[in-house]
CSV table of C-alpha atoms in Angstrom, one decimal:
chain,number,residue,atom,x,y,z
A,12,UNK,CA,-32.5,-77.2,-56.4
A,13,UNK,CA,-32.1,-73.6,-57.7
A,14,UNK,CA,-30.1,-73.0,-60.6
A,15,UNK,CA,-27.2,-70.3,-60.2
A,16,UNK,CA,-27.7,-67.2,-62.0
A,17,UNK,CA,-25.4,-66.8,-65.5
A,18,UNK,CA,-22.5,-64.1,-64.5
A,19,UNK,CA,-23.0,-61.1,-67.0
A,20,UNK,CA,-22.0,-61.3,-71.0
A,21,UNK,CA,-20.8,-58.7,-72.5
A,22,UNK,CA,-17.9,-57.8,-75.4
A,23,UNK,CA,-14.2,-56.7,-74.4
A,24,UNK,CA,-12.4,-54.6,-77.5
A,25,UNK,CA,-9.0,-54.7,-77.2
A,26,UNK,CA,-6.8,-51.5,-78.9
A,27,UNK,CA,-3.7,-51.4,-80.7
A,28,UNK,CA,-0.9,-53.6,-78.8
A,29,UNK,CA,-3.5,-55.0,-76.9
A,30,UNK,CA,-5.5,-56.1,-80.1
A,31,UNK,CA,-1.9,-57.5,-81.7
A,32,UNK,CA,-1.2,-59.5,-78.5
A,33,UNK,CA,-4.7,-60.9,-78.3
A,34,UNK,CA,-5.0,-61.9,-82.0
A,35,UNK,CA,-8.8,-60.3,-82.2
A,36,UNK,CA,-10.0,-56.8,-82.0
A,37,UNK,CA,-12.4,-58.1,-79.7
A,38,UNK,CA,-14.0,-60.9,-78.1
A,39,UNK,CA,-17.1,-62.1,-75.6
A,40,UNK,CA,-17.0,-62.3,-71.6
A,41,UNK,CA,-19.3,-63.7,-69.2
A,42,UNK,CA,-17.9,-62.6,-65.8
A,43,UNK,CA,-19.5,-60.7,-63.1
A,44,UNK,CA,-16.4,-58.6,-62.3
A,45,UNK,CA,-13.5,-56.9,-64.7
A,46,UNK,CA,-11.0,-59.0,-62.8
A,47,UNK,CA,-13.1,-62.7,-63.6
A,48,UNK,CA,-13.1,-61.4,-67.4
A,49,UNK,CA,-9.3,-60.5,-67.5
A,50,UNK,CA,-8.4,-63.5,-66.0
A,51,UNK,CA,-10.7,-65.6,-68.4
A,52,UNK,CA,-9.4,-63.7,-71.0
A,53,UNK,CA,-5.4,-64.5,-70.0
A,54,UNK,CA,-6.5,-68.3,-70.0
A,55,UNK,CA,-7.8,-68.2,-72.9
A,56,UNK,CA,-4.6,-66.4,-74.5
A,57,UNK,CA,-2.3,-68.7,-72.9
A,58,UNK,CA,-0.5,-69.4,-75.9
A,59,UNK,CA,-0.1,-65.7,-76.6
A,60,UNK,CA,2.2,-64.7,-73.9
A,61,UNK,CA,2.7,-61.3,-74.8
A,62,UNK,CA,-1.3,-60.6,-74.3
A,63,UNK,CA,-0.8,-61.0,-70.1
A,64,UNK,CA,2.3,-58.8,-70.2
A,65,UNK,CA,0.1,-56.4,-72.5
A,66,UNK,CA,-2.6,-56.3,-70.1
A,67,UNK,CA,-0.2,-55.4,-67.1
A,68,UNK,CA,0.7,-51.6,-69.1
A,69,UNK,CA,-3.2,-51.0,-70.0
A,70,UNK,CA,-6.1,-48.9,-69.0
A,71,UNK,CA,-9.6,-49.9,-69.2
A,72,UNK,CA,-13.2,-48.6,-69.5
A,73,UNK,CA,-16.3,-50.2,-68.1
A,74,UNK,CA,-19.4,-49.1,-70.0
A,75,UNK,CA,-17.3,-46.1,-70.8
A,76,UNK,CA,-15.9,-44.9,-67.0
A,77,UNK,CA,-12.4,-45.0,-66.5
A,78,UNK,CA,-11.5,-47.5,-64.0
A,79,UNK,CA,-8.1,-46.0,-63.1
A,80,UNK,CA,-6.3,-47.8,-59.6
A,81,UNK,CA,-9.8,-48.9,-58.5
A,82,UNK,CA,-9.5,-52.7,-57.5
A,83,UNK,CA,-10.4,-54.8,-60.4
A,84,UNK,CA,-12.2,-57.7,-58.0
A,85,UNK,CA,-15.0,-54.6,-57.1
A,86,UNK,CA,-15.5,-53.4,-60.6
A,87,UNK,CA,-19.0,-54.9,-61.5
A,88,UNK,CA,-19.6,-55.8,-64.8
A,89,UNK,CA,-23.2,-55.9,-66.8
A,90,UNK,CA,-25.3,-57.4,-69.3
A,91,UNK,CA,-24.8,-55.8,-72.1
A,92,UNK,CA,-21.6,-54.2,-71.2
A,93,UNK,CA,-18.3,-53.4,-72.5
A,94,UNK,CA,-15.1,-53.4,-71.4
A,95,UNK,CA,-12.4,-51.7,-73.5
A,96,UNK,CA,-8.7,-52.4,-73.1
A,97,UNK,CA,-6.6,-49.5,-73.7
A,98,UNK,CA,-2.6,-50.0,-73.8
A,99,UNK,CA,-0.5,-47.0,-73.5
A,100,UNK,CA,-0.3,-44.7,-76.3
A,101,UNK,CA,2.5,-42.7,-77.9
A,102,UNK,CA,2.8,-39.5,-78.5
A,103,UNK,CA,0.7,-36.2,-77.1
């Protein structure tokens, strides 16, 4: 029987509010899209409920590229990677 490939791991940062709400500037993922990480990420902050309404008012970057409006379920994630989560900032 052939064993099923290991989704990506990588590191998500989490910024300012985001990094309050989650209680850790930045933790692991192993998820082969941004949607499987955020929503590994929100079960594993259930008792933080401010972290999922937190990650409702953020941006994020992939490796750097701004994902923007794109659907999360088709943004692919890597080895390696790195997915930071932005919240809004104040000011300008």
């Amino acid at each position: 029987m052939a064993m099923k490939n290991a989704p990506p791991a990588g590191t998500i940062r989490y910024w300012a509010a985001a990094r309050a709400a989650a209680g850790t500037s930045e933790e692991p993922y192993a998820a082969a899209t941004l949607a499987e990480a955020l929503d590994a990420a929100r079960r594993r902050h259930t008792t933080r409920p401010e972290f999922a309404r937190v990650l409702l008012r953020c941006a994020f970057l992939v490796d750097g590229t701004p994902v923007g409006t794109r659907d999360h379920t088709t943004i692919q994630l890597a080895e390696g990677g790195t997915v930071e989560v932005l919240p809004p900032f104040a000011g300008g």
